[in-house]
Coordinates of C-alpha atoms in Angstrom, one line a residue:
Chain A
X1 CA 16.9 -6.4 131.6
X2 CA 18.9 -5.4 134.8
X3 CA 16.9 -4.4 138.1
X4 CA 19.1 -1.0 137.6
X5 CA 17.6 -0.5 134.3
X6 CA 14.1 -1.6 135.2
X7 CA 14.0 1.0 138.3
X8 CA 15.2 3.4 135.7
X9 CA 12.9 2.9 133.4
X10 CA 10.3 3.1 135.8
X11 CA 12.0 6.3 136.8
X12 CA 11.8 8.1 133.6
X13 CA 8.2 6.6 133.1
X14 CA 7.1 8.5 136.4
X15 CA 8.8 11.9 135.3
X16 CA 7.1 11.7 132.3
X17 CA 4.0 11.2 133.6
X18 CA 4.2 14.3 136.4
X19 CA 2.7 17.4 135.4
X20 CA 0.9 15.9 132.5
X21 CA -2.4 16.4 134.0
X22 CA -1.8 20.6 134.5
X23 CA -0.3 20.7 131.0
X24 CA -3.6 19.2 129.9
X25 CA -5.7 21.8 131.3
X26 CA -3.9 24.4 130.3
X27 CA -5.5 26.8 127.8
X28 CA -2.9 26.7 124.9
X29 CA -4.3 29.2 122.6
X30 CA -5.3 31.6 125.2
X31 CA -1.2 31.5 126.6
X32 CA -0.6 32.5 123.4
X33 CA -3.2 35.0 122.9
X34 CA -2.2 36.5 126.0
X35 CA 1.5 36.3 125.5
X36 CA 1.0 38.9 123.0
X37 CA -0.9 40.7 124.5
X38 CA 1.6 41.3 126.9
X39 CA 4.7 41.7 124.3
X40 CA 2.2 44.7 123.1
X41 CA 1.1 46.4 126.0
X42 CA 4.4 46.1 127.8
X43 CA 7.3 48.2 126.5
X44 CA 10.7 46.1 126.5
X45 CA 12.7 47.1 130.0
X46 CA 15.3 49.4 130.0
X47 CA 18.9 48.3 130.6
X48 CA 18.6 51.2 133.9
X49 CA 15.0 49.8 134.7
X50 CA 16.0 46.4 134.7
X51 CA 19.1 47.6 136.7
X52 CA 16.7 49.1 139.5
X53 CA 15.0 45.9 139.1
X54 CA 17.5 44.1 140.7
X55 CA 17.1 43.2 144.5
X56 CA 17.7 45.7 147.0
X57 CA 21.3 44.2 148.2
X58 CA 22.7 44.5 144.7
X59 CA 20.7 48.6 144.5
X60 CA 22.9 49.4 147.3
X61 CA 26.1 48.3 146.4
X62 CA 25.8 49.9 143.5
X63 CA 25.2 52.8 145.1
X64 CA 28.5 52.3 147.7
X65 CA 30.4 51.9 144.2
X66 CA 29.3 55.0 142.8
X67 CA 29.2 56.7 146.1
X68 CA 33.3 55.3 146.7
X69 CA 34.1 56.0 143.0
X70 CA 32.9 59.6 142.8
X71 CA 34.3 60.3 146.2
X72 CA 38.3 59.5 144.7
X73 CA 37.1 61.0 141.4
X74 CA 36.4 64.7 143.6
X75 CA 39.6 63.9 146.0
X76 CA 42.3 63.3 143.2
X77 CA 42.2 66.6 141.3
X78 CA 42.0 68.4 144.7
X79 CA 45.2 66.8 145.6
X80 CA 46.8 67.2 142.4
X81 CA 46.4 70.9 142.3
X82 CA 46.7 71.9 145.7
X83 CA 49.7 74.3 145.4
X84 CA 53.0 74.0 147.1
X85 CA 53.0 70.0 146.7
X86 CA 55.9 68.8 147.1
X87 CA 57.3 66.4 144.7
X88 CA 56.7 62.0 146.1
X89 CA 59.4 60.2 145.6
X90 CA 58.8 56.6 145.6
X91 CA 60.2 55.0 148.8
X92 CA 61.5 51.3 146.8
X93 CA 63.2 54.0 143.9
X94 CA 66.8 53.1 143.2
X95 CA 68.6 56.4 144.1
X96 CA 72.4 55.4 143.1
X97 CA 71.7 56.6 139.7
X98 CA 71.2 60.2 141.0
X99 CA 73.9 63.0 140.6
X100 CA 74.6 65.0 143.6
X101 CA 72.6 68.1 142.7
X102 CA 69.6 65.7 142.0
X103 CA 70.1 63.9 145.4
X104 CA 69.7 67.5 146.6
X105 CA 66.8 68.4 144.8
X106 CA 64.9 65.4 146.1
X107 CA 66.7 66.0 149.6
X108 CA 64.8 69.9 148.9
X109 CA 61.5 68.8 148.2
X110 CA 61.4 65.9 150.9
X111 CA 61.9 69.1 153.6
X112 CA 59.3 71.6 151.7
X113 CA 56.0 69.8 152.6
X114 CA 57.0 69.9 156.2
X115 CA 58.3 72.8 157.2
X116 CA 54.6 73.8 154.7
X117 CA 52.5 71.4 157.1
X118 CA 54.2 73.1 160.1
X119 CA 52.5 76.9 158.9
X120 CA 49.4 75.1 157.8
X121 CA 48.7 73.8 160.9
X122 CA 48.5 77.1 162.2
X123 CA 45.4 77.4 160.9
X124 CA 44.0 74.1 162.9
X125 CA 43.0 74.0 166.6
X126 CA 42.8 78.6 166.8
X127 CA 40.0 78.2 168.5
X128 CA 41.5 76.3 172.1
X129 CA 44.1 79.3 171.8
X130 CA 43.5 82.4 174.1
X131 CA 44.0 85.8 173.3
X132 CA 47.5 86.0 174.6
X133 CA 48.5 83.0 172.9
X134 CA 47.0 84.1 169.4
X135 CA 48.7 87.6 170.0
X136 CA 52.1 85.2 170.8
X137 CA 51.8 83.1 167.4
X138 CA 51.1 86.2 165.3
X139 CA 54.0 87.6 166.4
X140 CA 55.9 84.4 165.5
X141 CA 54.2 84.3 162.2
X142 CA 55.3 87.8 161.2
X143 CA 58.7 87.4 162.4
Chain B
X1 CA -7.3 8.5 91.3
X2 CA -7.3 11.6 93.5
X3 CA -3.8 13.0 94.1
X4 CA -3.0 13.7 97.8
X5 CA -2.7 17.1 98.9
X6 CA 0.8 18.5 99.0
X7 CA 1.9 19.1 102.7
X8 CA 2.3 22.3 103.8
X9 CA 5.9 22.6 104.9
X10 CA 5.8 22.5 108.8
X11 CA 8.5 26.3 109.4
X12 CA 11.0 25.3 111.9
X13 CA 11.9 27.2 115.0
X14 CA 14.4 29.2 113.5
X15 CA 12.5 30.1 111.1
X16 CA 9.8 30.9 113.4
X17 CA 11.8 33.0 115.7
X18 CA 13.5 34.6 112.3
X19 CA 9.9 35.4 111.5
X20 CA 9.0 37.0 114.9
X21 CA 12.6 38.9 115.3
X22 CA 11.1 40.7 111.8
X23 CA 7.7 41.7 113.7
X24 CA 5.9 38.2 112.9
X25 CA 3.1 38.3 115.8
X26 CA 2.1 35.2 114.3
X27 CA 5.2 33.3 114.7
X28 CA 5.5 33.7 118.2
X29 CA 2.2 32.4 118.6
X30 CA 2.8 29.4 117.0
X31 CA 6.4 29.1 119.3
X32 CA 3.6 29.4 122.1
X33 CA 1.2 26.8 120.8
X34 CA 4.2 24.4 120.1
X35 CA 6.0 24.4 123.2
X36 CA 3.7 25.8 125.9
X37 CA 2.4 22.5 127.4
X38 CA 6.0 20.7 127.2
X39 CA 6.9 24.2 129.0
X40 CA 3.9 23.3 131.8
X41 CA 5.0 19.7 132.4
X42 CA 8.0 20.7 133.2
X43 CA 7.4 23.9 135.7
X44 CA 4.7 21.7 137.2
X45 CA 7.0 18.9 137.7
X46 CA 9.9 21.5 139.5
X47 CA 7.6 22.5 142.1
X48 CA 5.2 25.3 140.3
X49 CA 1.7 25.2 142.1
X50 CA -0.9 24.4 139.2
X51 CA -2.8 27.8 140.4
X52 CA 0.3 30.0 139.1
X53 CA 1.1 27.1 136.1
X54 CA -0.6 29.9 133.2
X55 CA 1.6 33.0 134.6
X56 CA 4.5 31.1 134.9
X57 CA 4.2 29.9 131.3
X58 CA 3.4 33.0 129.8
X59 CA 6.0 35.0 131.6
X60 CA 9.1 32.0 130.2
X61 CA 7.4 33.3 127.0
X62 CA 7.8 36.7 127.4
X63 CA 11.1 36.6 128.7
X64 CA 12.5 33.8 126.0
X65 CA 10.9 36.4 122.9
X66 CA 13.0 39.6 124.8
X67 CA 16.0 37.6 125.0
X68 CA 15.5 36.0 121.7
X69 CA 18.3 37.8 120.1
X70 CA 21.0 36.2 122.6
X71 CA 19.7 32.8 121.6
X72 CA 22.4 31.4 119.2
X73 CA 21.1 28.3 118.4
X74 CA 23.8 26.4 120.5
X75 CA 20.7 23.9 121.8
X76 CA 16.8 23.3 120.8
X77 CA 15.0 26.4 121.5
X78 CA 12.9 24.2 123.5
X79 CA 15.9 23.6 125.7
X80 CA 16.5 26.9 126.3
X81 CA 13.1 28.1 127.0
X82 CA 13.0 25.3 129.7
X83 CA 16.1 26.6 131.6
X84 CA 14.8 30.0 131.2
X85 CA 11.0 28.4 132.4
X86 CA 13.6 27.5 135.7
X87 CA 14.6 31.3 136.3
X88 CA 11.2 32.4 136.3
X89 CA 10.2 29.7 138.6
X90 CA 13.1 30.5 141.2
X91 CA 12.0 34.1 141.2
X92 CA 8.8 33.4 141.4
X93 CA 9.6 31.5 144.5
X94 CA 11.7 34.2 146.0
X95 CA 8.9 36.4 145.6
X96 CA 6.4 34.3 147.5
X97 CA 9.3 33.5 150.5
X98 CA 9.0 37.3 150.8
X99 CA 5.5 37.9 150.7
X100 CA 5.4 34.6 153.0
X101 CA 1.4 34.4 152.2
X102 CA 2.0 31.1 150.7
X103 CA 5.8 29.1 150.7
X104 CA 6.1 28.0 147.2
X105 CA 6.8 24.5 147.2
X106 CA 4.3 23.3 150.5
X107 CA 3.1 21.2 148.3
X108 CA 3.8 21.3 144.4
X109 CA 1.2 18.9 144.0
X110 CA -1.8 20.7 142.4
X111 CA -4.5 21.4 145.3
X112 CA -7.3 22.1 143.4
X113 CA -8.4 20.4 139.7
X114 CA -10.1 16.9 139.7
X115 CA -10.0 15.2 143.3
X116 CA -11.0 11.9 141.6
X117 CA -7.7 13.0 138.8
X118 CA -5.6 13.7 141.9
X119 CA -6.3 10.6 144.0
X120 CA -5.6 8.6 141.1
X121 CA -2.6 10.2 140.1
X122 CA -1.1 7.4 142.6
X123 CA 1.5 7.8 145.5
X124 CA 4.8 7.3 143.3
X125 CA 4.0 10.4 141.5
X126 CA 3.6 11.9 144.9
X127 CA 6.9 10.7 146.7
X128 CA 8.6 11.7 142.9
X129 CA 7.6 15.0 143.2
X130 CA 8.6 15.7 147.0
X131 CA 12.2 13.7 145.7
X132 CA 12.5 16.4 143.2
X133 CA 11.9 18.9 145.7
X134 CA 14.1 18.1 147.8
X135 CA 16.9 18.2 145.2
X136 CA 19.5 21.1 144.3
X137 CA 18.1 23.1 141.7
X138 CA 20.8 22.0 138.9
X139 CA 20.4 18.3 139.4
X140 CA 16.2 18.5 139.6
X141 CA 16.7 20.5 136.0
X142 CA 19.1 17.8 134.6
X143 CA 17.3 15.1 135.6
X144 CA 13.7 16.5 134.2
X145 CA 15.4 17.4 130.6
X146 CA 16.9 14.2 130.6
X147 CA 14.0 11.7 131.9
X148 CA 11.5 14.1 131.0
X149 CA 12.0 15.7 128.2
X150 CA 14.0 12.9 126.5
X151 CA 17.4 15.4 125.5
X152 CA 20.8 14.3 125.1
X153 CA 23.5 15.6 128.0
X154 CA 25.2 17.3 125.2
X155 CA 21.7 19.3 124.4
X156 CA 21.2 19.8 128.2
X157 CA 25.0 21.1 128.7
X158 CA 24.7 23.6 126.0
X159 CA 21.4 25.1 127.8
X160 CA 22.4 24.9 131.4
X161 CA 26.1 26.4 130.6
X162 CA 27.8 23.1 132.0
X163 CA 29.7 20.0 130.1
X164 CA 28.2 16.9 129.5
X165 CA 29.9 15.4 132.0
X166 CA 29.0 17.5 134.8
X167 CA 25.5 17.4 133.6
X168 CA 26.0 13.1 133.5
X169 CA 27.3 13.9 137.0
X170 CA 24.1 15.8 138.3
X171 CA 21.8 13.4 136.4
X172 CA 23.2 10.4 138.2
X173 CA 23.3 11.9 141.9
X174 CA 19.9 12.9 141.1
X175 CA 18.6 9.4 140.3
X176 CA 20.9 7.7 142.7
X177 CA 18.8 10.3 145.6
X178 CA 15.6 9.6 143.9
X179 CA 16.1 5.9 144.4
X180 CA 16.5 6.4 147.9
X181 CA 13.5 8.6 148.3
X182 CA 11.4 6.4 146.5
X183 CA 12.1 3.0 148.0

């Protein structure tokens, strides 16, 4: 036999030997005896208890997913049927396939949301105006 | 001349767990009594203090009969209840780094039992088990199911989720660091 071996052998005949001692002592049929005890008393786990079981990192991530996903959920439908928006034409579409009056539809539309966003922002930053100024830009509105 | 007794046909795991998966109390029981001190050995050789040896065991059991329908017989169910014996000894552990009354692992010699068991349990034992403490998790599992527990790498692949070649791997760097400690 090789010294390899032999220190091998020696090896596995120490492993085998650890814990035999505790194994020994324990109390076999009372394990089992309590083991289902346990399956009876305690109802199987939830997949959203075993969820919240989880540690406390993984609970609030979950919660920065759900918090993320339900804030684009509420933003989308808001942007998508806010009237008076204008059509987006992809910036990397090919426009050499367009007739004329389509190259001046899209021409249309790229100019609505503007000269929209230029009356919208009418309505932010009234406050810092004073009373001539409001008065001024009323006038300019109804003209 | 008397005629021997016929031998009651000794059920086999699967048939045991078949038996408990269709409400058979009984069965698991007898999973308990057949695997529960292999179970010990080896949670008291990866560190588990001989105090929490009985919770740990029972709570492998209670987790393997839960998860006993995911079992698909792709190793011994004695494999698999070993690797799942490992999981509940890591949490375990996490749980005592965080209630930092008593680090799990200070010494995973047992501190109480026989003094007269314990001083002749000699000091190889003692350096083995600080060795296996000191190794990664995977190769202190591989190394136990294979010098332990006697299984094939194939058997310990299949349970750990590796190949047998990785598992080879981790056995031999395991020894090879083992060696070292011990000499």
């Amino acid at each position: 036999m090789r010294h390899d071996e032999l220190h091998d052998a020696k090896l596995h005949d120490l492993a085998k030997r650890l814990g035999a001692g505790a194994a020994e002592r324990l109390d076999v049929e009372r394990t089992a005896q309590m083991v289902l005890a346990r399956l009876r008393a305690e109802p199987r786990v939830s997949v959203v208890a075993r969820l919240w079981m989880q540690p406390a990192w993984l609970k609030i991530a979950a919660l920065l997913v759900l918090l993320l996903g339900s804030g684009v959920v509420a933003r989308r439908p808001w942007r998508a049927g806010a009237p008076g928006t204008a059509t987006v034409i992809p910036v990397g579409e090919d426009l050499t396939g367009l007739s004329a009056d389509q190259l001046r539809e899209a021409i249309h539309s790229l100019d609505q949301p503007l000269a929209e966003e230029g009356a919208g922002s009418v309505d932010a930053g009234l406050e810092g105006l004073s009373a001539d100024e409001l008065r001024a830009l009323l006038h300019a509105l109804e003209s | 001349m008397p005629q021997a007794e016929p031998v009651a046909a000794v059920p086999t795991d699967a048939a045991l767990i078949a038996a408990w998966q269709g409400g058979d109390e009984q069965a698991a029981a007898e999973l308990v009594r057949r695997h529960a001190r292999a179970l010990a050995r080896f949670l008291a050789s990866a560190g588990a203090p001989e105090a929490d040896l009985d919770d740990l065991v029972q709570e492998t059991f209670i987790r393997a009969f839960r998860a006993v329908g995911r079992f698909r017989g792709q190793c011994r169910f004695r494999t698999w209840l070993l690797t799942i014996g490992g999981n509940v000894l890591k949490d375990a552990g996490r749980r005592a780094k965080r209630a930092t009354v008593v680090p799990l692992g200070e010494d995973v010699r047992a501190t109480d039992g026989d003094p007269h068991e314990r001083a002749v349990a000699g000091e190889a034992e003692g350096r083995l088990l600080e060795g296996l403490r000191r190794l990664p998790r995977m190769q202190r599992e591989v190394f136990l199911l294979r010098a332990q527990q006697g299984f094939e790498y194939e058997e310990i692949a299949a349970a750990l989720g590796t190949s047998p070649g990785a598992a080879r791997v981790h056995y031999h760097h395991a020894v090879k660091r083992l060696k070292e400690h011990l000499q």
